XYZ file of C-alpha atoms in Angstrom:
352
model
C 19.866 44.297 28.881
C 23.023 42.424 28.034
C 26.252 43.572 26.365
C 28.133 41.282 24.029
C 31.305 41.154 21.893
C 30.871 39.101 18.769
C 33.442 38.246 16.084
C 34.205 35.918 13.195
C 37.545 34.199 13.249
C 40.484 34.526 10.782
C 40.343 36.880 7.754
C 41.174 36.846 4.029
C 44.894 37.333 4.673
C 45.111 34.388 7.128
C 42.091 32.367 6.053
C 40.476 29.565 7.985
C 39.336 26.195 6.679
C 37.632 25.830 3.318
C 36.091 22.948 1.320
C 32.361 22.512 0.853
C 31.973 25.716 2.875
C 34.413 28.646 3.513
C 34.956 29.388 7.193
C 35.789 33.110 6.782
C 32.648 33.691 4.652
C 30.323 31.816 6.898
C 31.639 33.019 10.282
C 31.113 36.639 9.135
C 27.605 35.895 7.981
C 26.820 34.385 11.355
C 28.501 37.233 13.157
C 26.412 39.816 11.289
C 23.174 37.846 11.847
C 23.728 37.288 15.533
C 24.607 40.918 16.159
C 21.471 42.003 14.271
C 19.316 39.685 16.374
C 20.919 40.778 19.648
C 20.300 44.460 18.795
C 16.786 43.756 17.610
C 16.080 42.286 21.078
C 17.350 45.281 22.931
C 20.892 44.296 23.666
C 24.195 45.989 22.873
C 26.563 44.033 20.561
C 29.982 45.039 19.321
C 31.572 43.497 16.212
C 35.164 42.686 17.109
C 36.076 40.869 13.825
C 39.559 41.648 12.481
C 40.226 41.978 8.762
C 43.719 43.484 8.865
C 45.937 41.115 10.778
C 48.652 39.777 8.354
C 49.640 36.735 10.529
C 47.647 34.391 12.714
C 49.185 36.010 15.780
C 48.324 39.498 14.663
C 44.795 38.461 13.814
C 44.180 36.980 17.265
C 45.817 39.919 18.999
C 43.672 42.354 17.132
C 40.491 40.511 18.010
C 41.369 40.320 21.674
C 42.344 44.019 21.799
C 38.960 44.928 20.322
C 37.149 42.643 22.738
C 38.957 44.074 25.779
C 38.050 47.714 24.983
C 34.477 46.829 26.090
C 33.103 45.553 29.392
C 30.646 42.830 28.342
C 28.679 39.934 29.621
C 30.077 37.505 27.018
C 32.661 37.336 24.288
C 31.385 35.151 21.349
C 33.792 33.809 18.724
C 32.503 32.081 15.587
C 34.442 29.473 13.618
C 33.894 26.367 11.554
C 35.670 23.096 12.064
C 37.700 20.889 9.722
C 38.989 17.326 9.896
C 39.180 14.686 7.139
C 37.203 15.356 3.997
C 33.916 13.432 4.152
C 31.920 13.267 0.853
C 28.847 12.229 2.828
C 27.921 9.207 5.012
C 24.464 10.386 6.098
C 25.696 11.763 9.402
C 26.836 15.249 10.336
C 30.067 15.708 12.266
C 28.292 18.454 14.168
C 28.813 21.396 16.349
C 30.783 22.101 19.484
C 31.511 25.008 21.763
C 34.789 25.711 23.655
C 35.099 27.552 26.973
C 38.147 28.182 29.174
C 36.874 26.160 32.147
C 33.786 24.406 33.492
C 33.511 27.210 36.061
C 33.351 29.855 33.286
C 30.198 31.913 33.333
C 30.028 31.118 29.616
C 29.608 27.403 30.227
C 25.791 27.360 30.679
C 25.260 29.470 27.495
C 27.637 27.131 25.623
C 25.482 24.163 26.587
C 22.374 25.978 25.442
C 23.901 26.873 22.084
C 24.929 23.295 21.525
C 21.418 22.109 22.318
C 19.773 24.729 20.047
C 21.976 23.804 17.095
C 21.451 20.105 17.743
C 17.726 20.708 17.534
C 18.253 21.908 13.939
C 19.840 18.571 13.071
C 23.559 18.949 13.847
C 25.288 16.258 15.904
C 25.871 17.726 19.385
C 29.606 17.258 20.121
C 29.104 19.083 23.400
C 30.943 21.783 25.364
C 34.769 21.303 25.392
C 37.272 22.820 27.791
C 40.347 24.500 26.332
C 42.910 26.624 28.179
C 45.099 26.987 25.038
C 42.815 28.888 22.662
C 44.085 32.408 22.520
C 40.739 34.263 22.552
C 39.438 32.219 25.553
C 42.721 32.782 27.388
C 43.202 36.445 26.904
C 39.777 38.126 26.797
C 38.766 39.806 30.065
C 35.130 38.714 29.975
C 33.699 35.205 29.909
C 34.128 33.797 26.429
C 33.013 30.897 24.166
C 34.168 29.735 20.805
C 31.419 28.191 18.705
C 32.369 25.743 15.904
C 29.330 25.746 13.576
C 29.775 22.522 11.635
C 32.645 21.088 9.605
C 33.524 22.744 6.284
C 34.888 19.437 4.877
C 31.860 17.299 5.729
C 29.274 17.153 2.945
C 26.449 16.292 5.331
C 27.253 19.298 7.503
C 27.386 21.586 4.450
C 24.091 20.237 3.059
C 22.312 20.719 6.400
C 23.853 24.162 6.917
C 22.634 25.292 3.444
C 19.240 23.647 3.844
C 18.543 25.302 7.237
C 20.000 28.617 6.177
C 22.172 31.053 8.077
C 19.140 32.978 9.450
C 17.841 29.931 11.290
C 21.272 29.161 12.582
C 21.725 32.672 13.864
C 18.381 32.593 15.626
C 19.166 29.291 17.293
C 22.544 30.588 18.561
C 21.009 33.859 19.760
C 18.217 32.052 21.673
C 20.905 29.886 23.262
C 22.873 33.005 24.342
C 19.821 34.803 25.692
C 18.192 31.675 27.153
C 14.785 32.643 25.752
C 12.889 32.396 22.500
C 13.071 35.343 20.137
C 10.636 36.267 17.338
C 11.478 36.852 13.708
C 14.835 37.116 12.085
C 16.412 40.568 11.868
C 18.375 41.370 8.747
C 22.097 41.882 9.293
C 23.078 45.544 9.520
C 26.595 45.334 8.081
C 27.154 48.080 5.516
C 27.950 46.806 2.040
C 30.891 48.365 0.284
C 34.522 48.184 -0.744
C 37.168 47.446 1.919
C 40.882 48.022 1.370
C 43.613 46.326 3.385
C 47.309 45.645 2.997
C 46.683 42.967 0.318
C 44.128 44.730 -1.853
C 40.462 45.526 -2.346
C 37.561 43.213 -1.492
C 33.763 43.755 -1.348
C 31.750 43.215 1.796
C 28.034 42.203 1.317
C 25.357 43.263 3.760
C 25.399 39.907 5.476
C 29.185 40.163 6.049
C 30.089 37.671 3.336
C 32.246 38.495 0.309
C 32.475 37.253 -3.330
C 35.410 34.972 -4.224
C 36.205 32.918 -7.340
C 33.397 34.729 -9.160
C 32.193 37.650 -11.211
C 30.326 40.428 -9.385
C 28.696 43.473 -11.033
C 29.015 46.434 -8.660
C 27.797 49.908 -9.608
C 27.364 48.839 -13.248
C 30.929 47.521 -13.589
C 32.220 43.975 -13.666
C 34.887 42.678 -11.292
C 36.581 39.252 -10.794
C 37.329 38.224 -7.244
C 40.096 35.602 -6.601
C 40.081 32.610 -4.260
C 40.808 34.837 -1.271
C 38.147 37.395 -2.165
C 40.330 40.110 -3.561
C 39.459 42.004 -6.792
C 42.211 41.411 -9.409
C 43.750 44.331 -11.221
C 46.319 45.265 -13.841
C 46.293 41.776 -15.285
C 44.846 39.322 -17.771
C 42.531 36.565 -16.550
C 41.333 33.584 -18.561
C 37.763 32.556 -17.516
C 35.952 29.759 -19.267
C 38.143 29.923 -22.296
C 37.971 33.726 -22.770
C 40.603 36.354 -21.760
C 39.693 39.521 -19.866
C 41.771 42.447 -18.698
C 41.306 44.427 -15.507
C 42.240 48.030 -14.814
C 44.223 49.472 -11.844
C 40.897 50.204 -10.193
C 39.914 46.547 -10.655
C 37.149 47.171 -13.300
C 36.906 44.946 -16.325
C 38.074 46.669 -19.446
C 35.767 47.149 -22.448
C 36.886 48.531 -25.810
C 40.524 49.195 -26.842
C 43.320 48.778 -24.260
C 47.071 49.092 -24.691
C 48.990 46.462 -22.726
C 52.788 46.107 -22.835
C 52.922 48.254 -25.935
C 50.284 46.410 -27.952
C 46.629 47.194 -28.588
C 43.849 44.752 -27.746
C 40.052 44.939 -28.080
C 37.748 43.761 -25.319
C 34.130 43.304 -26.367
C 31.897 46.243 -25.420
C 28.867 43.984 -25.420
C 28.089 40.309 -25.606
C 27.758 38.572 -28.987
C 27.288 34.990 -30.119
C 30.949 34.031 -29.697
C 32.322 36.646 -27.302
C 30.974 37.520 -23.871
C 30.979 41.100 -22.740
C 34.525 42.184 -21.887
C 36.244 39.173 -23.574
C 39.244 39.684 -25.801
C 38.518 39.588 -29.527
C 40.723 37.985 -32.181
C 40.599 37.755 -35.988
C 38.817 40.402 -38.009
C 37.059 43.172 -36.104
C 35.028 46.111 -37.441
C 35.014 48.976 -34.980
C 33.162 52.060 -36.203
C 33.960 52.442 -39.935
C 37.261 50.581 -39.857
C 38.444 46.968 -40.039
C 41.253 45.661 -37.832
C 43.018 42.327 -37.645
C 43.746 40.932 -34.224
C 46.244 38.077 -33.949
C 44.115 34.918 -33.713
C 46.445 32.299 -32.273
C 50.066 32.479 -33.237
C 52.881 34.711 -34.538
C 52.685 37.002 -31.539
C 50.486 37.624 -28.515
C 46.993 36.361 -29.081
C 44.513 39.195 -29.659
C 47.203 41.810 -30.264
C 46.312 44.283 -33.077
C 48.361 43.433 -36.239
C 50.012 46.147 -38.261
C 51.850 46.164 -41.606
C 51.312 43.336 -44.169
C 49.072 40.599 -42.800
C 48.339 37.262 -44.514
C 44.939 35.696 -43.803
C 43.757 32.556 -45.613
C 46.321 33.085 -48.375
C 45.374 36.687 -48.962
C 47.506 39.731 -48.127
C 46.198 42.829 -46.393
C 47.827 45.912 -45.016
C 46.943 47.488 -41.653
C 48.324 50.957 -40.888
C 51.408 50.878 -38.500
C 50.425 54.300 -37.156
C 47.559 56.772 -37.378
C 47.627 58.937 -40.554
C 45.403 61.300 -42.453
C 42.446 60.688 -40.069
C 42.779 56.951 -40.193
C 43.504 55.213 -36.891
C 46.495 52.986 -36.161
C 45.857 49.394 -37.169
C 42.983 50.164 -39.577
C 42.935 48.158 -42.832
C 43.929 49.911 -46.026
C 41.805 49.963 -49.184
C 42.676 51.544 -52.508
C 46.166 52.811 -53.543
C 48.911 52.964 -50.953
C 52.657 53.837 -51.141
C 54.608 51.577 -48.820
C 58.353 51.899 -48.575
C 58.417 53.742 -51.881
C 56.376 51.205 -53.789
C 52.705 51.549 -54.838
C 50.206 48.839 -53.948
C 46.487 48.490 -54.649
C 44.052 46.959 -52.176
C 40.516 45.944 -53.115
C 37.428 47.250 -51.329
C 37.574 44.184 -48.995
C 41.175 44.948 -48.287
C 42.817 42.178 -50.337
C 45.983 43.172 -52.019
C 45.697 43.168 -55.829
C 48.263 40.744 -57.278
C-alpha cells in the first residue's frame, strides 16, 4: 500500500486567499477528507499541515520539514487559487495542478486529478510546471500542488458548494490512487481548541474552523473573528447589541465590572435583548431595581449611582452596598443623603 504526505497551505496567521470561499478553511477540509479516504483504503497518510508559522517563509519551512520526516510515495499540497473577482459569468475558472517537472513521478497523478475534478464540472486548466514553488522544490519525495478552484470566482464557489467537499475529496483520491474507491469516509480530525502564538481557535472534525460567527461550544458562546480566533477581554458590537468576552473567551452573562464600572449582560434572551447582550435603562435583578445608562452622560450600559433623572423624575441609586442592599440598587422610603433627609416613593420617584 502507498504512503502519502498531505497538507493544507497557509494558516490563520499568514492566511491565503479569501472571497466567496476561504482558502485556509477549505484546504484543511480537503486535507482531512483525503487523508480519511486514503486511510480507509488501506494506505498510510500523514497530515503535514502547519498552523504555527508566523511568516510565509516559516509556514513553508515548517510544512517541508514535516514532509521530509517521512519517506513517502507522494507529497500532496492543497490550495485554492485567486485572480480577479468574478461575480459570475456562467463559466468556472477551474482547477490546475503544479509539479516540479514533466519528468516528476507526480506528473501522471496530477493529470488524473485534473481529469477527475474536471468530470465534476470544473474547467481543467491542466498540469503546470513550476520550479519556483517552495514545497515542490524542497520536498524529498515527488510532490504536487493542487489548486481546487478560485476563491474569487462565483461560479467556482457555487459549483464547489453544490458538489460538496466529500465528492471533491473522493475525486482527488481516485486520481491519486488511479482506481475507483467506494463510499466517503468521514474525516478523522479531532475537534477541539487549538492555541498558537496569536490566540485560541477551534478546529472542527472536518479540519475547518469558525470565523466571523458565533459558536456554542460546551454550553458557552464564543465569537470568532475574521481570522478564526476567539476574542477575549473586550467588548464586541454584533447586530446592534454589545457583548463582553472573558479572558477565557466565553461570552459574559450577568453582572460584569469593566474599567471600574458595572454592566449587566442578559442572562437569557428576551424580546428586546438577545442572550448575553448588554442591558440599558431600568433593570430589575432579583428584588432590586437598577438604572443602566441608556445612551449618554457616560458609558452606555454602565450602572448609574447617586441621583438619577429619568423622564423628568429624580431617583437615587446607592453609590455603594449598605445594610444588605447591593451597590447601584434603587432607594425607596426615607434616606439621609449628605446630611439631608429625602423621601422616595415605592416606585423610586423622589417626593418633591
